[in-house]
Coordinates of C-alpha atoms and ligand atoms in Angstrom, one line a residue:
V111 CA -17.1 2.5 10.5
S112 CA -20.5 3.0 11.9
T113 CA -23.2 0.7 10.8
V114 CA -26.1 1.9 8.5
E115 CA -29.5 1.0 8.9
K116 CA -31.2 -0.3 5.6
H117 CA -33.7 2.6 5.7
E118 CA -30.9 5.1 5.7
V119 CA -29.5 3.8 2.5
D120 CA -31.3 6.2 0.0
L121 CA -29.2 6.3 -3.1
S122 CA -31.8 8.7 -4.5
S123 CA -31.1 11.6 -2.2
I124 CA -28.4 14.2 -2.8
E125 CA -27.7 14.1 1.1
F126 CA -26.3 10.6 0.8
W127 CA -23.9 11.6 -1.7
A128 CA -22.6 14.4 0.6
R129 CA -21.6 11.8 3.3
P130 CA -18.1 10.7 3.8
L131 CA -16.8 8.0 1.5
D132 CA -16.5 5.4 4.4
E133 CA -20.2 5.7 5.1
R134 CA -21.3 5.2 1.7
L135 CA -19.0 2.4 1.4
E136 CA -20.5 0.6 4.4
A137 CA -24.0 1.1 2.9
F138 CA -22.9 -0.6 -0.3
R139 CA -21.3 -3.3 1.8
Q140 CA -24.9 -3.9 3.4
L141 CA -26.7 -3.8 0.1
R142 CA -24.1 -6.4 -1.2
A143 CA -24.9 -8.6 1.8
H144 CA -28.6 -8.4 2.1
D145 CA -30.0 -6.9 -1.0
P146 CA -27.6 -7.1 -3.8
V147 CA -30.0 -6.1 -6.6
S148 CA -32.3 -3.5 -4.8
W149 CA -35.0 -1.2 -5.8
H150 CA -34.8 2.4 -5.1
R151 CA -37.2 5.4 -5.4
A152 CA -36.9 7.9 -8.3
P153 CA -33.9 10.4 -7.7
E154 CA -34.5 14.0 -6.8
P155 CA -35.7 16.2 -9.7
L156 CA -32.9 17.7 -11.9
A157 CA -35.0 20.9 -12.5
P158 CA -38.4 22.2 -11.0
G159 CA -41.2 20.7 -13.1
L160 CA -39.0 18.0 -14.6
E161 CA -39.5 14.6 -12.7
N162 CA -36.8 12.1 -12.6
S163 CA -39.8 9.9 -13.2
K164 CA -38.6 6.4 -12.3
G165 CA -37.1 4.4 -9.7
F166 CA -34.2 2.2 -10.3
W167 CA -32.4 -1.1 -9.7
A168 CA -29.0 -0.8 -7.9
V169 CA -26.6 -3.5 -9.0
T170 CA -24.1 -3.8 -6.2
R171 CA -21.9 -7.1 -6.8
Y172 CA -19.1 -7.5 -9.1
A173 CA -20.5 -10.7 -10.8
H174 CA -23.7 -8.8 -11.7
V175 CA -22.3 -5.5 -12.8
R176 CA -20.0 -7.7 -15.2
E177 CA -23.0 -9.8 -16.2
V178 CA -25.2 -6.6 -17.2
S179 CA -22.2 -4.8 -18.8
R180 CA -21.7 -7.7 -21.2
N181 CA -25.2 -8.1 -22.3
P182 CA -26.0 -5.1 -24.3
Q183 CA -29.2 -6.8 -25.9
D184 CA -30.9 -6.9 -22.6
F185 CA -29.4 -3.8 -21.3
S186 CA -29.6 -0.9 -23.3
S187 CA -27.4 2.3 -23.3
A188 CA -29.7 4.2 -25.7
E189 CA -32.2 5.4 -22.9
G190 CA -29.6 7.2 -20.8
V191 CA -26.4 6.3 -18.9
F192 CA -26.9 8.1 -15.6
L193 CA -29.1 7.3 -12.8
D194 CA -30.5 10.9 -13.2
D195 CA -32.5 11.3 -16.5
F196 CA -30.9 13.8 -18.8
P197 CA -32.7 14.6 -22.0
Q198 CA -31.2 14.5 -25.5
L199 CA -27.9 12.7 -24.1
D200 CA -26.9 11.3 -27.6
T201 CA -26.4 14.6 -29.2
I202 CA -23.9 15.4 -26.4
L203 CA -22.3 12.2 -25.4
S204 CA -22.2 10.5 -28.9
F205 CA -21.9 6.5 -28.7
L206 CA -21.7 6.5 -25.1
V207 CA -25.5 6.4 -25.4
M208 CA -26.2 4.3 -28.3
D209 CA -26.6 0.6 -28.9
D210 CA -25.7 -1.4 -31.8
P211 CA -25.4 -1.2 -35.0
R212 CA -24.8 2.7 -34.6
H213 CA -22.6 2.1 -31.5
T214 CA -20.3 -0.1 -33.1
Q215 CA -20.1 2.1 -36.4
M216 CA -19.2 5.4 -34.5
R217 CA -16.7 3.7 -32.1
G218 CA -15.1 1.9 -35.0
I219 CA -14.7 5.3 -36.8
V220 CA -12.9 6.8 -33.7
H221 CA -11.0 3.5 -33.0
S222 CA -9.3 3.8 -36.3
A223 CA -7.9 7.3 -35.4
F224 CA -6.6 5.9 -32.1
S225 CA -3.9 3.9 -34.1
P226 CA -1.0 2.5 -32.0
G227 CA 1.4 5.2 -33.6
H228 CA -1.2 8.0 -32.7
I229 CA -1.4 6.7 -29.3
R230 CA 2.5 6.7 -28.9
R231 CA 2.5 10.2 -30.0
M232 CA -0.2 11.2 -27.5
E233 CA 1.7 9.4 -24.6
E234 CA 4.8 11.3 -25.4
D235 CA 2.8 14.5 -25.3
I236 CA 1.2 13.6 -21.9
V237 CA 5.0 13.1 -20.5
Q238 CA 6.3 16.5 -21.9
E239 CA 3.2 18.4 -20.6
T240 CA 3.4 16.8 -17.2
R241 CA 7.2 17.8 -17.1
R242 CA 6.5 21.2 -18.2
L243 CA 3.5 21.9 -15.8
V244 CA 5.4 20.5 -12.7
G245 CA 8.3 22.8 -13.8
E246 CA 5.9 25.7 -13.7
I247 CA 4.4 25.1 -10.3
V248 CA 7.2 23.4 -8.2
E249 CA 8.7 26.8 -7.2
R250 CA 5.6 27.9 -5.4
G251 CA 5.8 25.4 -2.6
E252 CA 2.2 25.6 -1.6
G253 CA -1.2 25.8 -3.2
D254 CA -4.3 23.9 -4.2
L255 CA -3.1 21.0 -6.3
C256 CA -6.4 20.5 -7.9
E257 CA -6.4 24.0 -9.3
L258 CA -2.6 24.0 -10.2
F259 CA -1.9 20.7 -11.3
F260 CA -4.8 18.0 -11.4
K261 CA -7.2 20.2 -13.4
Q262 CA -4.7 21.7 -15.6
L263 CA -2.7 18.7 -16.8
P264 CA -5.6 16.7 -18.4
G265 CA -7.0 20.1 -19.6
R266 CA -3.9 21.0 -21.4
V267 CA -3.3 17.4 -22.7
F268 CA -6.8 17.1 -24.3
A269 CA -7.1 20.6 -25.5
G270 CA -3.8 20.0 -27.3
F271 CA -5.4 16.8 -28.8
L272 CA -8.2 19.0 -29.9
G273 CA -5.9 21.4 -31.3
V274 CA -7.3 24.3 -29.0
E275 CA -4.3 26.5 -28.6
E276 CA -5.8 29.9 -27.4
P277 CA -5.3 30.1 -23.5
E278 CA -8.9 31.4 -23.0
R279 CA -10.6 28.5 -25.2
R280 CA -8.4 26.1 -23.3
E281 CA -9.7 27.6 -19.8
A282 CA -13.2 27.5 -21.1
L283 CA -12.8 23.6 -21.9
I284 CA -11.3 23.0 -18.7
E285 CA -14.1 24.8 -16.8
G286 CA -16.6 23.4 -18.8
A287 CA -15.4 19.7 -18.3
E288 CA -15.4 20.3 -14.4
Q289 CA -19.0 21.8 -14.6
L290 CA -20.3 18.9 -16.7
G291 CA -19.6 16.3 -13.9
A292 CA -20.6 18.5 -11.3
W293 CA -24.3 19.0 -11.8
A294 CA -25.6 18.5 -8.1
D295 CA -22.7 20.3 -6.5
P296 CA -23.5 23.5 -4.5
T297 CA -20.6 25.3 -6.3
Y298 CA -22.6 25.5 -9.4
S299 CA -26.1 26.1 -7.9
H300 CA -26.0 29.8 -8.9
I301 CA -26.2 28.7 -12.7
G302 CA -29.4 27.0 -11.8
A303 CA -31.0 23.6 -11.2
P304 CA -28.7 20.5 -12.0
L305 CA -30.1 20.1 -15.5
E306 CA -29.1 23.6 -16.4
V307 CA -25.8 23.2 -14.7
F308 CA -25.4 20.2 -17.1
Q309 CA -26.8 21.8 -20.3
D310 CA -24.8 25.0 -19.9
A311 CA -21.5 23.1 -19.7
A312 CA -22.5 20.8 -22.7
R313 CA -23.4 23.8 -24.8
R314 CA -20.3 25.7 -24.0
I315 CA -17.9 22.6 -24.8
M316 CA -19.9 21.9 -27.9
A317 CA -19.5 25.3 -29.3
I318 CA -15.7 24.9 -29.1
T319 CA -15.8 21.2 -30.4
M320 CA -18.2 22.2 -33.2
D321 CA -15.8 24.9 -34.2
Q322 CA -12.8 22.7 -34.0
A323 CA -14.4 20.1 -36.3
G324 CA -15.2 22.8 -39.0
R325 CA -11.7 24.2 -38.8
R326 CA -9.9 20.7 -39.3
R327 CA -12.3 19.8 -42.1
S328 CA -11.6 22.7 -44.1
Q329 CA -7.8 22.9 -43.0
P330 CA -6.5 19.4 -41.9
R331 CA -3.5 19.2 -39.7
D332 CA -1.8 16.4 -37.9
D333 CA -3.9 16.1 -34.9
L334 CA -6.6 14.1 -33.1
V335 CA -9.5 16.0 -34.4
T336 CA -8.2 15.8 -38.1
W337 CA -7.3 12.1 -37.6
V338 CA -11.1 11.6 -36.6
V339 CA -12.4 13.7 -39.4
Q340 CA -10.4 11.6 -42.0
A341 CA -11.1 8.2 -40.1
E342 CA -13.5 5.9 -41.7
F343 CA -15.1 2.5 -40.6
E344 CA -16.8 0.3 -43.3
G345 CA -16.7 3.1 -45.8
E346 CA -18.5 5.5 -43.5
K347 CA -17.2 8.8 -41.8
M348 CA -18.6 11.0 -39.2
S349 CA -20.8 14.1 -39.9
E350 CA -19.4 17.4 -38.3
E351 CA -22.2 17.3 -35.8
E352 CA -21.1 13.7 -34.9
I353 CA -17.5 14.6 -34.6
A354 CA -18.5 17.6 -32.2
A355 CA -20.6 15.3 -30.1
F356 CA -17.8 12.8 -30.0
F357 CA -15.2 15.4 -28.8
T358 CA -17.6 16.8 -26.1
L359 CA -17.9 13.0 -24.9
L360 CA -13.9 12.9 -24.8
V361 CA -13.7 16.3 -23.0
G362 CA -16.1 15.2 -20.4
A363 CA -14.7 11.2 -20.2
A364 CA -11.1 12.2 -20.2
N365 CA -10.6 15.5 -18.3
D366 CA -12.4 14.7 -14.9
T367 CA -11.8 11.0 -14.7
T368 CA -7.9 11.5 -14.8
R369 CA -8.1 14.6 -12.8
H370 CA -9.7 12.8 -9.9
A371 CA -7.6 9.8 -10.4
M372 CA -4.6 11.9 -9.7
A373 CA -6.0 13.6 -6.8
H374 CA -7.1 10.3 -5.2
A375 CA -3.6 9.0 -5.9
V376 CA -1.8 11.6 -3.9
V377 CA -4.3 11.6 -1.0
T378 CA -4.6 7.7 -0.7
L379 CA -0.7 7.4 -0.9
Q380 CA -0.2 9.9 1.9
E381 CA -2.9 8.1 4.1
H382 CA -0.9 4.8 3.4
P383 CA 2.7 5.5 4.2
D384 CA 3.8 2.1 4.0
Q385 CA 2.3 1.5 0.7
R386 CA 3.9 4.8 -0.4
A387 CA 7.4 3.7 0.9
L388 CA 6.7 0.3 -1.0
L389 CA 6.2 2.1 -4.4
L390 CA 9.4 4.4 -3.8
E391 CA 11.4 1.2 -3.1
D392 CA 11.0 0.3 -6.8
F393 CA 8.9 3.1 -8.4
E394 CA 9.1 1.9 -12.1
G395 CA 8.6 -1.8 -11.0
R396 CA 5.5 -0.9 -8.8
V397 CA 3.9 2.0 -10.5
D398 CA 1.7 -0.1 -12.6
G399 CA 0.3 -2.2 -9.9
T400 CA -0.2 1.1 -7.7
V401 CA -2.3 2.7 -10.3
E402 CA -4.5 -0.2 -10.8
E403 CA -5.1 -0.5 -7.0
L404 CA -5.8 3.2 -6.8
L405 CA -8.5 2.8 -9.6
R406 CA -10.0 -0.1 -7.7
F407 CA -9.9 1.5 -4.3
K408 CA -11.2 5.2 -5.5
P409 CA -12.8 4.7 -9.1
P410 CA -13.3 8.2 -10.4
L411 CA -16.8 7.1 -11.9
M412 CA -19.2 5.5 -9.4
H413 CA -21.9 4.3 -11.8
F414 CA -23.2 3.9 -15.2
R415 CA -26.7 3.0 -16.1
R416 CA -28.4 0.8 -18.4
T417 CA -32.3 0.2 -19.3
A418 CA -33.6 -3.3 -19.5
T419 CA -35.2 -4.1 -23.1
S420 CA -37.1 -7.1 -21.9
D421 CA -38.1 -8.9 -18.6
V422 CA -35.0 -10.5 -17.1
E423 CA -33.9 -12.1 -14.0
L424 CA -30.9 -10.6 -12.1
G425 CA -29.8 -11.7 -8.6
G426 CA -33.2 -13.2 -7.8
Q427 CA -35.0 -10.0 -8.9
E428 CA -37.5 -9.8 -11.6
I429 CA -36.6 -6.9 -13.9
H430 CA -39.2 -5.4 -16.2
A431 CA -38.6 -4.1 -19.7
G432 CA -38.0 -0.4 -19.3
D433 CA -36.6 -0.4 -15.8
K434 CA -33.5 1.5 -15.0
V435 CA -30.5 -0.6 -13.9
V436 CA -27.6 1.2 -12.3
L437 CA -24.2 -0.4 -12.1
W438 CA -22.2 0.6 -9.0
Y439 CA -18.5 0.2 -9.9
L440 CA -17.6 1.9 -6.5
S441 CA -19.5 -1.3 -4.7
A442 CA -18.2 -4.0 -7.3
N443 CA -14.5 -2.9 -6.5
R444 CA -15.1 -3.6 -2.8
D445 CA -17.0 -7.0 -3.3
E446 CA -15.4 -9.7 -0.8
D447 CA -16.4 -12.2 -3.3
A448 CA -14.1 -10.7 -6.0
F449 CA -11.2 -9.2 -4.0
E450 CA -9.3 -10.6 -0.8
N451 CA -9.6 -8.0 2.0
P452 CA -11.1 -5.5 -0.3
D453 CA -10.9 -2.7 2.1
E454 CA -7.1 -2.9 2.3
F455 CA -5.3 -0.7 0.1
D456 CA -2.5 -2.9 -1.4
I457 CA -0.4 -2.1 -4.2
M458 CA 1.1 -5.6 -4.7
R459 CA -2.4 -6.9 -5.2
D460 CA -2.4 -9.5 -8.1
P461 CA -4.7 -10.3 -9.8
N462 CA -6.6 -6.9 -9.6
R463 CA -9.5 -7.0 -12.2
H464 CA -11.2 -4.0 -11.0
L465 CA -14.1 -2.3 -12.8
A466 CA -13.0 1.2 -12.9
F467 CA -13.1 1.4 -16.5
G468 CA -16.5 -0.6 -16.9
G469 CA -17.6 -4.2 -16.5
G470 CA -16.4 -5.1 -20.0
G471 CA -18.6 -5.4 -23.0
P472 CA -19.0 -3.0 -25.9
H473 CA -18.7 0.3 -23.9
Y474 CA -15.7 -0.5 -22.1
C475 CA -13.5 2.7 -21.6
L476 CA -11.8 3.6 -24.9
G477 CA -9.4 5.8 -23.0
S478 CA -8.1 3.4 -20.5
A479 CA -4.5 3.1 -21.7
L480 CA -4.4 7.1 -21.8
G481 CA -6.1 7.5 -18.4
R482 CA -3.6 5.1 -16.9
H483 CA -0.7 7.0 -18.7
V484 CA -1.7 10.3 -17.2
T485 CA -2.0 8.9 -13.8
K486 CA 1.3 7.3 -13.9
A487 CA 3.0 10.4 -15.5
A488 CA 1.9 12.7 -12.7
L489 CA 2.7 10.1 -10.0
R490 CA 6.4 9.9 -11.3
E491 CA 6.8 13.7 -11.4
V492 CA 5.2 14.3 -7.9
T493 CA 7.2 11.6 -6.3
T494 CA 10.6 12.6 -7.8
R495 CA 10.1 16.4 -7.8
M496 CA 7.9 17.1 -4.9
R497 CA 9.2 14.5 -2.6
D498 CA 8.0 15.9 0.7
L499 CA 4.5 16.9 -0.6
D500 CA 2.2 17.1 2.2
V501 CA -1.7 17.5 1.4
G502 CA -4.3 18.6 3.7
E503 CA -8.0 17.8 3.9
P504 CA -9.4 17.4 0.3
E505 CA -12.9 19.1 -0.5
M506 CA -15.2 16.5 -2.1
L507 CA -17.5 17.1 -5.0
V508 CA -21.1 16.3 -4.2
S509 CA -22.3 13.9 -6.8
N510 CA -24.0 10.3 -7.4
F511 CA -21.5 10.0 -10.5
M512 CA -18.3 11.4 -10.3
N513 CA -16.0 10.3 -7.1
G514 CA -14.4 13.8 -7.3
V515 CA -12.0 16.0 -5.3
L516 CA -12.8 19.6 -5.8
S517 CA -9.8 21.1 -4.0
L518 CA -6.7 19.8 -2.2
P519 CA -4.4 22.3 -0.2
A520 CA -0.8 21.1 -0.2
R521 CA 2.7 22.3 0.8
W522 CA 6.2 21.0 -0.5
T523 CA 9.6 22.2 -0.5
P524 CA 10.4 24.2 -3.8
A525 CA 13.0 22.5 -5.9
Ligands
HEM50 C1 -8.9 7.2 -15.0 C2 -9.5 7.5 -16.0 C3 -10.8 7.0 -16.6 C4 -11.8 6.3 -16.0 C5 -11.9 5.8 -14.7 C6 -12.8 5.9 -17.1 C7 -14.0 5.3 -16.9 C8 -14.8 4.9 -18.0 C9 -16.1 4.1 -17.7 C10 -16.4 3.5 -16.5 C11 -16.6 4.0 -19.0 C12 -17.9 3.1 -19.2 C13 -17.7 1.7 -19.3 C14 -19.0 0.9 -19.5 O1 -20.2 1.6 -19.6 O2 -18.8 -0.2 -19.6 C15 -15.8 4.8 -19.9 C16 -16.2 5.1 -21.2 C17 -15.6 5.9 -22.1 N1 -14.3 6.5 -22.0 FE1 -13.2 6.4 -20.0 N2 -12.3 6.5 -18.1 C18 -11.1 7.3 -18.0 C19 -10.4 8.1 -18.9 C20 -10.7 8.1 -20.2 C21 -9.9 8.8 -21.3 C22 -8.6 9.7 -20.9 C23 -10.7 8.9 -22.4 C24 -10.3 9.5 -23.7 C25 -9.2 9.6 -24.3 C26 -12.0 8.2 -22.1 C27 -12.8 8.0 -23.1 C28 -13.8 7.1 -22.9 C29 -14.8 6.9 -24.0 C30 -15.1 7.6 -25.4 C31 -15.9 6.1 -23.5 C32 -17.2 5.6 -24.2 C33 -17.0 4.2 -24.5 C34 -18.2 3.7 -25.4 O3 -19.3 4.0 -25.2 O4 -18.0 2.8 -26.2 N3 -11.9 7.7 -20.8 N4 -14.8 5.3 -19.3

């Protein structure tokens, strides 16, 4: 790995995020060692005339990411959760961009819809859908696994949870989810500046989630939207707009995270044949540990952001009220103070308290169990029904947020 000069570590430039992962990890290693809480200039503008007006603090060590995540009083989510400044995020991403007391209220309503019985049903759906989908593609013998499998699986699963049955609307959700997390990628530059890419995707997802919320309110069924429509917390229900925003958050939070987790899983296991062999020796006994290590090694989301509400000290730096504070999970998961040999991919690692689902605290991922379940189901089918799967060079998404795989050419022997 090349050494990276400090002046080259420019987290604010898109160019940095187009570099190979190893180079970016080396940059974060240097920041952790020499400048663990460092100041960076404002990121590149999201649209002409719309300045990303402020610089930000980059928090790179495991202990600091946890500390900030668990202190929502001093570090608010309500001013935005990305390094980039998108306007009016709360109407799109619901309680992800709220503080207490609203956050607890909204999350509480949704939480009561995610009861153990409902989660079990969703997990069964995931297993069925994974089998069905692999059955559809296994005869092909080759193709882009992202298009054929990794995009489709969460897309179908979560469209199913939303009760979206028509294939065109389902495809619209899948495409919208991909576009939502890809605002800086050249694939979408024909739509416009990054801000327009994001807003266009959000608008299209929102039209569908608004419609579904309305349909289920007038005609309840036995599905997730209906459960949320009917759910209450401390006597309060969600309005139709709030439900639509929550499901827009869900589409964004659930689809691409699991999609990229699956793609990283297949690529990383091929790159580490010894670990793959170890997994196959006792698949059911080792798959849980494998998924945890995959999430540590290649976290699908690289950051979330907070904004300081008062003057606070962190890692020897004076942070001022109003400053943006960015939590780099990608870096925390490779922190040598938290993990032995952090750059080694070791499916037997124990304990493995990675921060791929956040650093704890009130915003900790609501779907961590389902995300793990999807990734496991996919690994199980791939390792049993596509045994000689051979993947080529992945095409990576350009993003400072989503650690994503756009396409992945692959071959396997048809069943
Ligand atoms: C491997 C897959 C996934 C990863 C890596 C992931 C990661 C994350 C992270 C890092 C956060 C923010 C944590 C924080 O700020 O402390 C988050 C929040 C969230 N995730 Fe996930 N997620 C995944 C899958 C899912 C799925 C499948 C769902 C839905 C079923 C989901 C729903 C949510 C929601 C609703 C939030 C917001 C929670 C809040 O603000 O209170 N996620 N996720």
